[in-house]
Amino acid sequence: MPAVQSLPKRVLGFIQEQHLIAPGDRVLVAVSGGPDSVVLLHVLRALQPALKVAQLTMLHLDHQLRGEESSQDARFIQDLATQWGLPCHCRSVGVTEYRETHRVSLEMAARECRHRFFMETLADLQANRLALGHQADDQAEEMLLRLIRGTGPGGLAGMAPGTPEGLIRPLLF
């Protein structure tokens, strides 16, 4: 029976195998407050010395969709940043208003607002990586959705562990 590896060890191996982070990289971590993103942050923080990451910074976008619960998530993330001594950049955006203005679905509006925030912050902070908490279950869900929508063979590849614009998914093993 194969030995069970610790999560940080598996993540480190995947990061190295996929060349997701190089020494000196400035890594932003998108943290929603959910378990996947908090685990990702915890693991990357633990691996920061081994990976020789120059800066680890938390990002959070409050979509203003869940009222007080959204505000509680933002406070939790800011408290976590303080507790762990990490810089944190939070922003609130009215996704519902964006949806109405741009005439897109709520899911698409949220995705576009997140992407804009992430790309702006990458540029503003001169960071070169943005770590996302997508994991294997998200990958399977994405592939099923693409199949349902009638994607071609290229769409069945799923989410990439890394993209040219610097998005990385270290939990996608």
Short mmCIF file of N, CA and C in Angstrom, two decimals:
data_model
loop_
_atom_site.label_atom_id
_atom_site.label_comp_id
_atom_site.label_asym_id
_atom_site.label_seq_id
_atom_site.Cartn_x
_atom_site.Cartn_y
_atom_site.Cartn_z
N MET A 1 0.85 -1.18 0.00
CA MET A 1 0.00 0.00 0.00
C MET A 1 0.90 1.24 0.00
N PRO A 2 0.61 2.23 -0.89
CA PRO A 2 1.46 3.42 -0.95
C PRO A 2 1.33 4.26 0.32
N ALA A 3 2.42 4.91 0.66
CA ALA A 3 2.42 5.79 1.83
C ALA A 3 1.53 6.99 1.56
N VAL A 4 0.83 7.42 2.59
CA VAL A 4 -0.02 8.60 2.47
C VAL A 4 0.85 9.83 2.65
N GLN A 5 0.80 10.74 1.68
CA GLN A 5 1.58 11.97 1.78
C GLN A 5 0.76 13.05 2.46
N SER A 6 1.45 13.92 3.16
CA SER A 6 0.75 15.05 3.75
C SER A 6 0.31 15.99 2.64
N LEU A 7 -0.73 16.76 2.91
CA LEU A 7 -1.23 17.70 1.90
C LEU A 7 -0.15 18.69 1.45
N PRO A 8 0.58 19.32 2.37
CA PRO A 8 1.62 20.24 1.90
C PRO A 8 2.65 19.56 0.98
N LYS A 9 2.99 18.32 1.30
CA LYS A 9 3.97 17.61 0.47
C LYS A 9 3.41 17.34 -0.93
N ARG A 10 2.13 16.96 -1.00
CA ARG A 10 1.49 16.72 -2.31
C ARG A 10 1.41 18.02 -3.11
N VAL A 11 1.03 19.10 -2.44
CA VAL A 11 0.93 20.39 -3.12
C VAL A 11 2.30 20.84 -3.61
N LEU A 12 3.31 20.70 -2.77
CA LEU A 12 4.67 21.07 -3.18
C LEU A 12 5.09 20.27 -4.41
N GLY A 13 4.85 18.97 -4.39
CA GLY A 13 5.20 18.14 -5.54
C GLY A 13 4.48 18.57 -6.81
N PHE A 14 3.19 18.90 -6.68
CA PHE A 14 2.41 19.35 -7.84
C PHE A 14 2.91 20.69 -8.36
N ILE A 15 3.19 21.61 -7.44
CA ILE A 15 3.71 22.93 -7.85
C ILE A 15 5.03 22.76 -8.60
N GLN A 16 5.90 21.91 -8.09
CA GLN A 16 7.19 21.70 -8.75
C GLN A 16 7.03 20.99 -10.09
N GLU A 17 6.19 19.97 -10.12
CA GLU A 17 5.96 19.20 -11.36
C GLU A 17 5.37 20.08 -12.47
N GLN A 18 4.46 20.98 -12.10
CA GLN A 18 3.79 21.84 -13.08
C GLN A 18 4.48 23.19 -13.27
N HIS A 19 5.55 23.44 -12.52
CA HIS A 19 6.29 24.71 -12.60
C HIS A 19 5.36 25.90 -12.36
N LEU A 20 4.57 25.82 -11.28
CA LEU A 20 3.58 26.85 -11.00
C LEU A 20 4.16 28.07 -10.28
N ILE A 21 5.18 27.84 -9.46
CA ILE A 21 5.79 28.93 -8.69
C ILE A 21 7.30 28.79 -8.79
N ALA A 22 7.96 29.92 -9.03
CA ALA A 22 9.43 29.95 -9.10
C ALA A 22 9.95 30.78 -7.93
N PRO A 23 11.20 30.54 -7.51
CA PRO A 23 11.78 31.36 -6.44
C PRO A 23 11.69 32.85 -6.79
N GLY A 24 11.31 33.64 -5.81
CA GLY A 24 11.19 35.08 -6.01
C GLY A 24 9.82 35.54 -6.47
N ASP A 25 8.93 34.60 -6.79
CA ASP A 25 7.58 34.99 -7.23
C ASP A 25 6.85 35.73 -6.12
N ARG A 26 6.00 36.65 -6.55
CA ARG A 26 5.08 37.37 -5.66
C ARG A 26 3.71 36.76 -5.91
N VAL A 27 3.18 36.05 -4.91
CA VAL A 27 1.97 35.25 -5.09
C VAL A 27 0.80 35.86 -4.33
N LEU A 28 -0.27 36.11 -5.06
CA LEU A 28 -1.54 36.51 -4.46
C LEU A 28 -2.38 35.24 -4.29
N VAL A 29 -3.12 35.17 -3.19
CA VAL A 29 -3.98 34.01 -2.94
C VAL A 29 -5.42 34.51 -2.83
N ALA A 30 -6.27 34.05 -3.73
CA ALA A 30 -7.69 34.41 -3.69
C ALA A 30 -8.35 33.62 -2.57
N VAL A 31 -8.90 34.33 -1.59
CA VAL A 31 -9.48 33.67 -0.42
C VAL A 31 -10.94 34.10 -0.29
N SER A 32 -11.84 33.14 -0.49
CA SER A 32 -13.27 33.42 -0.39
C SER A 32 -13.77 33.32 1.04
N GLY A 33 -13.06 32.57 1.86
CA GLY A 33 -13.52 32.27 3.20
C GLY A 33 -14.00 30.83 3.31
N GLY A 34 -14.15 30.17 2.17
CA GLY A 34 -14.55 28.76 2.15
C GLY A 34 -13.36 27.86 2.45
N PRO A 35 -13.63 26.57 2.68
CA PRO A 35 -12.56 25.66 3.08
C PRO A 35 -11.44 25.49 2.05
N ASP A 36 -11.77 25.42 0.76
CA ASP A 36 -10.73 25.20 -0.25
C ASP A 36 -9.71 26.34 -0.26
N SER A 37 -10.18 27.57 -0.27
CA SER A 37 -9.26 28.69 -0.36
C SER A 37 -8.49 28.90 0.95
N VAL A 38 -9.11 28.61 2.09
CA VAL A 38 -8.41 28.76 3.36
C VAL A 38 -7.33 27.68 3.50
N VAL A 39 -7.65 26.46 3.07
CA VAL A 39 -6.64 25.39 3.08
C VAL A 39 -5.49 25.75 2.14
N LEU A 40 -5.81 26.26 0.95
CA LEU A 40 -4.77 26.67 0.01
C LEU A 40 -3.86 27.71 0.65
N LEU A 41 -4.44 28.72 1.28
CA LEU A 41 -3.65 29.76 1.93
C LEU A 41 -2.76 29.16 3.01
N HIS A 42 -3.33 28.30 3.84
CA HIS A 42 -2.57 27.67 4.92
C HIS A 42 -1.38 26.88 4.37
N VAL A 43 -1.62 26.10 3.32
CA VAL A 43 -0.55 25.28 2.74
C VAL A 43 0.51 26.16 2.08
N LEU A 44 0.11 27.17 1.33
CA LEU A 44 1.10 28.04 0.68
C LEU A 44 1.91 28.82 1.71
N ARG A 45 1.27 29.21 2.79
CA ARG A 45 1.99 29.89 3.87
C ARG A 45 3.05 28.96 4.47
N ALA A 46 2.68 27.69 4.67
CA ALA A 46 3.62 26.71 5.21
C ALA A 46 4.76 26.43 4.24
N LEU A 47 4.45 26.46 2.93
CA LEU A 47 5.46 26.16 1.91
C LEU A 47 6.26 27.37 1.46
N GLN A 48 5.89 28.56 1.92
CA GLN A 48 6.55 29.78 1.44
C GLN A 48 8.08 29.71 1.53
N PRO A 49 8.66 29.27 2.65
CA PRO A 49 10.12 29.19 2.70
C PRO A 49 10.70 28.18 1.69
N ALA A 50 10.08 27.01 1.57
CA ALA A 50 10.59 25.99 0.65
C ALA A 50 10.49 26.45 -0.80
N LEU A 51 9.43 27.18 -1.12
CA LEU A 51 9.24 27.67 -2.49
C LEU A 51 9.99 28.97 -2.77
N LYS A 52 10.50 29.57 -1.69
CA LYS A 52 11.22 30.85 -1.80
C LYS A 52 10.35 31.94 -2.41
N VAL A 53 9.08 31.97 -1.98
CA VAL A 53 8.13 32.98 -2.44
C VAL A 53 8.51 34.31 -1.79
N ALA A 54 8.68 35.35 -2.61
CA ALA A 54 9.09 36.65 -2.11
C ALA A 54 7.99 37.31 -1.27
N GLN A 55 6.75 37.18 -1.71
CA GLN A 55 5.63 37.81 -1.01
C GLN A 55 4.38 36.98 -1.20
N LEU A 56 3.66 36.76 -0.13
CA LEU A 56 2.37 36.06 -0.16
C LEU A 56 1.33 37.07 0.33
N THR A 57 0.32 37.33 -0.49
CA THR A 57 -0.70 38.34 -0.20
C THR A 57 -2.09 37.75 -0.41
N MET A 58 -2.99 38.05 0.51
CA MET A 58 -4.37 37.57 0.41
C MET A 58 -5.23 38.56 -0.37
N LEU A 59 -6.17 38.01 -1.17
CA LEU A 59 -7.15 38.82 -1.90
C LEU A 59 -8.54 38.30 -1.57
N HIS A 60 -9.48 39.24 -1.41
CA HIS A 60 -10.88 38.83 -1.18
C HIS A 60 -11.81 39.82 -1.86
N LEU A 61 -12.77 39.28 -2.59
CA LEU A 61 -13.80 40.11 -3.21
C LEU A 61 -15.14 39.78 -2.58
N ASP A 62 -15.76 40.79 -1.97
CA ASP A 62 -17.10 40.65 -1.41
C ASP A 62 -18.09 40.99 -2.52
N HIS A 63 -18.83 39.98 -2.97
CA HIS A 63 -19.78 40.15 -4.07
C HIS A 63 -21.07 40.85 -3.65
N GLN A 64 -21.24 41.06 -2.35
CA GLN A 64 -22.44 41.69 -1.80
C GLN A 64 -23.72 40.94 -2.20
N LEU A 65 -23.64 39.62 -2.20
CA LEU A 65 -24.79 38.81 -2.60
C LEU A 65 -25.49 38.14 -1.41
N ARG A 66 -24.79 38.04 -0.28
CA ARG A 66 -25.35 37.29 0.85
C ARG A 66 -25.51 38.15 2.10
N GLY A 67 -25.64 39.46 1.92
CA GLY A 67 -25.89 40.36 3.05
C GLY A 67 -24.83 40.27 4.12
N GLU A 68 -25.28 40.11 5.36
CA GLU A 68 -24.37 40.09 6.51
C GLU A 68 -23.38 38.93 6.44
N GLU A 69 -23.79 37.82 5.86
CA GLU A 69 -22.88 36.67 5.73
C GLU A 69 -21.65 37.04 4.89
N SER A 70 -21.85 37.81 3.83
CA SER A 70 -20.72 38.26 3.01
C SER A 70 -19.79 39.15 3.81
N SER A 71 -20.36 40.04 4.61
CA SER A 71 -19.55 40.93 5.45
C SER A 71 -18.78 40.13 6.49
N GLN A 72 -19.40 39.08 7.03
CA GLN A 72 -18.71 38.22 8.00
C GLN A 72 -17.53 37.51 7.36
N ASP A 73 -17.69 37.05 6.13
CA ASP A 73 -16.57 36.42 5.41
C ASP A 73 -15.41 37.40 5.28
N ALA A 74 -15.70 38.63 4.90
CA ALA A 74 -14.65 39.64 4.73
C ALA A 74 -13.94 39.90 6.06
N ARG A 75 -14.70 40.00 7.16
CA ARG A 75 -14.08 40.21 8.47
C ARG A 75 -13.22 39.01 8.87
N PHE A 76 -13.72 37.80 8.61
CA PHE A 76 -12.95 36.59 8.91
C PHE A 76 -11.61 36.62 8.18
N ILE A 77 -11.63 36.99 6.92
CA ILE A 77 -10.42 37.00 6.10
C ILE A 77 -9.46 38.08 6.59
N GLN A 78 -9.97 39.24 6.92
CA GLN A 78 -9.10 40.30 7.44
C GLN A 78 -8.50 39.90 8.78
N ASP A 79 -9.29 39.25 9.64
CA ASP A 79 -8.77 38.76 10.92
C ASP A 79 -7.69 37.70 10.70
N LEU A 80 -7.91 36.81 9.75
CA LEU A 80 -6.93 35.77 9.44
C LEU A 80 -5.63 36.39 8.94
N ALA A 81 -5.74 37.40 8.10
CA ALA A 81 -4.55 38.10 7.60
C ALA A 81 -3.76 38.72 8.75
N THR A 82 -4.46 39.34 9.68
CA THR A 82 -3.81 39.94 10.84
C THR A 82 -3.14 38.87 11.69
N GLN A 83 -3.87 37.79 11.94
CA GLN A 83 -3.35 36.69 12.77
C GLN A 83 -2.10 36.08 12.15
N TRP A 84 -2.09 35.92 10.83
CA TRP A 84 -0.96 35.28 10.15
C TRP A 84 0.08 36.27 9.65
N GLY A 85 -0.15 37.56 9.87
CA GLY A 85 0.82 38.58 9.46
C GLY A 85 0.98 38.71 7.96
N LEU A 86 -0.12 38.53 7.23
CA LEU A 86 -0.08 38.62 5.77
C LEU A 86 -0.80 39.87 5.29
N PRO A 87 -0.29 40.52 4.24
CA PRO A 87 -1.04 41.62 3.64
C PRO A 87 -2.34 41.09 3.05
N CYS A 88 -3.37 41.92 3.08
CA CYS A 88 -4.68 41.50 2.57
C CYS A 88 -5.33 42.66 1.84
N HIS A 89 -5.81 42.39 0.65
CA HIS A 89 -6.51 43.39 -0.16
C HIS A 89 -7.94 42.90 -0.38
N CYS A 90 -8.89 43.67 0.16
CA CYS A 90 -10.31 43.32 0.04
C CYS A 90 -11.02 44.42 -0.75
N ARG A 91 -12.02 44.01 -1.48
CA ARG A 91 -12.85 44.96 -2.22
C ARG A 91 -14.28 44.43 -2.21
N SER A 92 -15.22 45.36 -2.18
CA SER A 92 -16.64 45.02 -2.32
C SER A 92 -17.11 45.51 -3.67
N VAL A 93 -17.97 44.73 -4.29
CA VAL A 93 -18.50 45.12 -5.60
C VAL A 93 -19.96 44.68 -5.68
N GLY A 94 -20.77 45.52 -6.27
CA GLY A 94 -22.18 45.19 -6.44
C GLY A 94 -22.40 44.34 -7.67
N VAL A 95 -22.32 43.03 -7.51
CA VAL A 95 -22.44 42.11 -8.63
C VAL A 95 -23.84 42.19 -9.26
N THR A 96 -24.85 42.39 -8.44
CA THR A 96 -26.22 42.48 -8.97
C THR A 96 -26.34 43.67 -9.92
N GLU A 97 -25.77 44.80 -9.53
CA GLU A 97 -25.80 45.98 -10.40
C GLU A 97 -25.00 45.73 -11.68
N TYR A 98 -23.86 45.08 -11.55
CA TYR A 98 -23.04 44.75 -12.72
C TYR A 98 -23.84 43.87 -13.68
N ARG A 99 -24.54 42.89 -13.13
CA ARG A 99 -25.35 41.98 -13.95
C ARG A 99 -26.40 42.76 -14.73
N GLU A 100 -27.07 43.67 -14.06
CA GLU A 100 -28.13 44.45 -14.72
C GLU A 100 -27.55 45.37 -15.79
N THR A 101 -26.44 46.01 -15.49
CA THR A 101 -25.82 46.94 -16.44
C THR A 101 -25.29 46.21 -17.68
N HIS A 102 -24.66 45.05 -17.47
CA HIS A 102 -24.01 44.33 -18.57
C HIS A 102 -24.88 43.22 -19.17
N ARG A 103 -26.05 43.02 -18.59
CA ARG A 103 -27.02 42.02 -19.08
C ARG A 103 -26.41 40.63 -19.24
N VAL A 104 -25.82 40.16 -18.16
CA VAL A 104 -25.23 38.82 -18.11
C VAL A 104 -25.85 38.09 -16.92
N SER A 105 -25.61 36.78 -16.85
CA SER A 105 -26.11 36.01 -15.71
C SER A 105 -25.39 36.45 -14.43
N LEU A 106 -25.98 36.14 -13.31
CA LEU A 106 -25.36 36.48 -12.03
C LEU A 106 -24.01 35.79 -11.88
N GLU A 107 -23.95 34.53 -12.29
CA GLU A 107 -22.68 33.78 -12.22
C GLU A 107 -21.61 34.43 -13.10
N MET A 108 -21.99 34.83 -14.31
CA MET A 108 -21.04 35.48 -15.21
C MET A 108 -20.61 36.84 -14.65
N ALA A 109 -21.55 37.59 -14.09
CA ALA A 109 -21.22 38.89 -13.50
C ALA A 109 -20.22 38.72 -12.36
N ALA A 110 -20.45 37.74 -11.50
CA ALA A 110 -19.53 37.48 -10.39
C ALA A 110 -18.15 37.09 -10.91
N ARG A 111 -18.11 36.23 -11.92
CA ARG A 111 -16.84 35.79 -12.50
C ARG A 111 -16.09 36.97 -13.12
N GLU A 112 -16.80 37.81 -13.88
CA GLU A 112 -16.15 38.96 -14.52
C GLU A 112 -15.64 39.97 -13.49
N CYS A 113 -16.41 40.20 -12.44
CA CYS A 113 -15.97 41.12 -11.38
C CYS A 113 -14.73 40.58 -10.67
N ARG A 114 -14.73 39.28 -10.36
CA ARG A 114 -13.56 38.67 -9.72
C ARG A 114 -12.34 38.78 -10.62
N HIS A 115 -12.51 38.42 -11.89
CA HIS A 115 -11.38 38.43 -12.81
C HIS A 115 -10.79 39.85 -12.93
N ARG A 116 -11.65 40.84 -13.04
CA ARG A 116 -11.18 42.23 -13.13
C ARG A 116 -10.39 42.61 -11.87
N PHE A 117 -10.95 42.30 -10.70
CA PHE A 117 -10.28 42.60 -9.44
C PHE A 117 -8.93 41.89 -9.36
N PHE A 118 -8.91 40.61 -9.72
CA PHE A 118 -7.67 39.85 -9.66
C PHE A 118 -6.61 40.43 -10.59
N MET A 119 -6.97 40.71 -11.83
CA MET A 119 -6.00 41.21 -12.80
C MET A 119 -5.50 42.61 -12.44
N GLU A 120 -6.41 43.46 -11.96
CA GLU A 120 -6.00 44.81 -11.52
C GLU A 120 -5.03 44.72 -10.35
N THR A 121 -5.32 43.84 -9.40
CA THR A 121 -4.48 43.73 -8.22
C THR A 121 -3.14 43.09 -8.56
N LEU A 122 -3.13 42.11 -9.45
CA LEU A 122 -1.86 41.55 -9.92
C LEU A 122 -0.96 42.66 -10.47
N ALA A 123 -1.53 43.52 -11.30
CA ALA A 123 -0.77 44.61 -11.90
C ALA A 123 -0.36 45.64 -10.85
N ASP A 124 -1.31 46.06 -10.02
CA ASP A 124 -1.03 47.10 -9.02
C ASP A 124 0.07 46.69 -8.04
N LEU A 125 0.07 45.42 -7.64
CA LEU A 125 1.05 44.93 -6.67
C LEU A 125 2.29 44.35 -7.33
N GLN A 126 2.33 44.39 -8.64
CA GLN A 126 3.44 43.82 -9.42
C GLN A 126 3.71 42.37 -9.01
N ALA A 127 2.61 41.64 -8.80
CA ALA A 127 2.71 40.22 -8.50
C ALA A 127 2.68 39.45 -9.81
N ASN A 128 3.17 38.22 -9.79
CA ASN A 128 3.19 37.45 -11.03
C ASN A 128 2.43 36.13 -10.95
N ARG A 129 1.83 35.82 -9.79
CA ARG A 129 1.02 34.61 -9.66
C ARG A 129 -0.22 34.92 -8.84
N LEU A 130 -1.32 34.30 -9.22
CA LEU A 130 -2.56 34.37 -8.45
C LEU A 130 -3.02 32.94 -8.22
N ALA A 131 -2.97 32.49 -6.97
CA ALA A 131 -3.35 31.13 -6.62
C ALA A 131 -4.85 31.04 -6.34
N LEU A 132 -5.49 30.09 -7.00
CA LEU A 132 -6.92 29.85 -6.85
C LEU A 132 -7.13 28.48 -6.19
N GLY A 133 -8.20 28.34 -5.43
CA GLY A 133 -8.45 27.12 -4.66
C GLY A 133 -9.18 26.01 -5.39
N HIS A 134 -9.22 26.06 -6.71
CA HIS A 134 -9.89 24.98 -7.45
C HIS A 134 -9.19 23.65 -7.17
N GLN A 135 -10.00 22.59 -7.01
CA GLN A 135 -9.44 21.27 -6.75
C GLN A 135 -10.14 20.25 -7.65
N ALA A 136 -9.83 18.98 -7.47
CA ALA A 136 -10.27 17.93 -8.39
C ALA A 136 -11.79 17.89 -8.58
N ASP A 137 -12.56 18.10 -7.51
CA ASP A 137 -14.02 18.10 -7.66
C ASP A 137 -14.49 19.23 -8.56
N ASP A 138 -13.84 20.40 -8.44
CA ASP A 138 -14.18 21.53 -9.32
C ASP A 138 -13.86 21.19 -10.77
N GLN A 139 -12.75 20.48 -10.96
CA GLN A 139 -12.34 20.08 -12.30
C GLN A 139 -13.39 19.16 -12.93
N ALA A 140 -13.85 18.18 -12.16
CA ALA A 140 -14.87 17.25 -12.67
C ALA A 140 -16.16 17.99 -13.00
N GLU A 141 -16.56 18.90 -12.12
CA GLU A 141 -17.78 19.69 -12.35
C GLU A 141 -17.65 20.54 -13.61
N GLU A 142 -16.50 21.17 -13.78
CA GLU A 142 -16.27 22.01 -14.97
C GLU A 142 -16.36 21.17 -16.25
N MET A 143 -15.76 19.99 -16.23
CA MET A 143 -15.78 19.13 -17.42
C MET A 143 -17.20 18.65 -17.73
N LEU A 144 -17.98 18.31 -16.70
CA LEU A 144 -19.37 17.90 -16.91
C LEU A 144 -20.19 19.04 -17.50
N LEU A 145 -20.00 20.25 -16.97
CA LEU A 145 -20.73 21.41 -17.51
C LEU A 145 -20.36 21.64 -18.98
N ARG A 146 -19.09 21.50 -19.30
CA ARG A 146 -18.66 21.69 -20.69
C ARG A 146 -19.27 20.62 -21.59
N LEU A 147 -19.34 19.38 -21.11
CA LEU A 147 -19.97 18.31 -21.89
C LEU A 147 -21.44 18.62 -22.16
N ILE A 148 -22.13 19.06 -21.11
CA ILE A 148 -23.55 19.39 -21.24
C ILE A 148 -23.75 20.51 -22.26
N ARG A 149 -22.82 21.47 -22.28
CA ARG A 149 -22.93 22.60 -23.21
C ARG A 149 -22.49 22.23 -24.62
N GLY A 150 -22.01 21.01 -24.80
CA GLY A 150 -21.63 20.56 -26.13
C GLY A 150 -20.25 20.98 -26.57
N THR A 151 -19.32 21.02 -25.65
CA THR A 151 -17.96 21.43 -25.99
C THR A 151 -17.30 20.44 -26.95
N GLY A 152 -16.31 20.91 -27.65
CA GLY A 152 -15.51 20.05 -28.50
C GLY A 152 -14.42 19.38 -27.69
N PRO A 153 -13.56 18.60 -28.35
CA PRO A 153 -12.50 17.87 -27.64
C PRO A 153 -11.58 18.79 -26.83
N GLY A 154 -11.32 19.99 -27.32
CA GLY A 154 -10.45 20.92 -26.59
C GLY A 154 -11.04 21.33 -25.25
N GLY A 155 -12.36 21.42 -25.18
CA GLY A 155 -13.01 21.81 -23.94
C GLY A 155 -12.99 20.75 -22.87
N LEU A 156 -12.72 19.52 -23.26
CA LEU A 156 -12.68 18.42 -22.30
C LEU A 156 -11.38 18.38 -21.52
N ALA A 157 -10.44 19.21 -21.88
CA ALA A 157 -9.17 19.25 -21.17
C ALA A 157 -9.36 19.78 -19.75
N GLY A 158 -10.42 20.52 -19.50
CA GLY A 158 -10.66 21.06 -18.16
C GLY A 158 -9.81 22.27 -17.87
N MET A 159 -9.74 22.62 -16.60
CA MET A 159 -8.97 23.78 -16.16
C MET A 159 -7.49 23.44 -16.15
N ALA A 160 -6.69 24.37 -16.59
CA ALA A 160 -5.24 24.18 -16.58
C ALA A 160 -4.68 24.49 -15.19
N PRO A 161 -3.63 23.78 -14.77
CA PRO A 161 -3.00 24.10 -13.49
C PRO A 161 -2.42 25.51 -13.46
N GLY A 162 -1.99 26.00 -14.62
CA GLY A 162 -1.44 27.35 -14.71
C GLY A 162 -1.80 27.97 -16.05
N THR A 163 -1.86 29.31 -16.08
CA THR A 163 -2.19 30.03 -17.31
C THR A 163 -1.10 31.05 -17.62
N PRO A 164 -1.01 31.49 -18.87
CA PRO A 164 -0.01 32.50 -19.23
C PRO A 164 -0.16 33.81 -18.45
N GLU A 165 -1.38 34.13 -18.02
CA GLU A 165 -1.56 35.38 -17.28
C GLU A 165 -1.20 35.25 -15.80
N GLY A 166 -0.78 34.06 -15.36
CA GLY A 166 -0.30 33.89 -14.00
C GLY A 166 -1.26 33.25 -13.02
N LEU A 167 -2.44 32.81 -13.49
CA LEU A 167 -3.36 32.10 -12.61
C LEU A 167 -2.83 30.69 -12.37
N ILE A 168 -2.79 30.27 -11.11
CA ILE A 168 -2.33 28.92 -10.79
C ILE A 168 -3.35 28.24 -9.89
N ARG A 169 -3.42 26.93 -10.02
CA ARG A 169 -4.36 26.12 -9.24
C ARG A 169 -3.57 24.98 -8.57
N PRO A 170 -2.90 25.27 -7.45
CA PRO A 170 -2.04 24.28 -6.81
C PRO A 170 -2.76 23.07 -6.21
N LEU A 171 -4.08 23.12 -6.06
CA LEU A 171 -4.81 21.99 -5.49
C LEU A 171 -5.44 21.10 -6.55
N LEU A 172 -5.09 21.30 -7.80
CA LEU A 172 -5.75 20.61 -8.92
C LEU A 172 -5.08 19.28 -9.27
N PHE A 173 -4.56 18.59 -8.27
CA PHE A 173 -3.89 17.31 -8.54
C PHE A 173 -4.84 16.15 -8.39
#
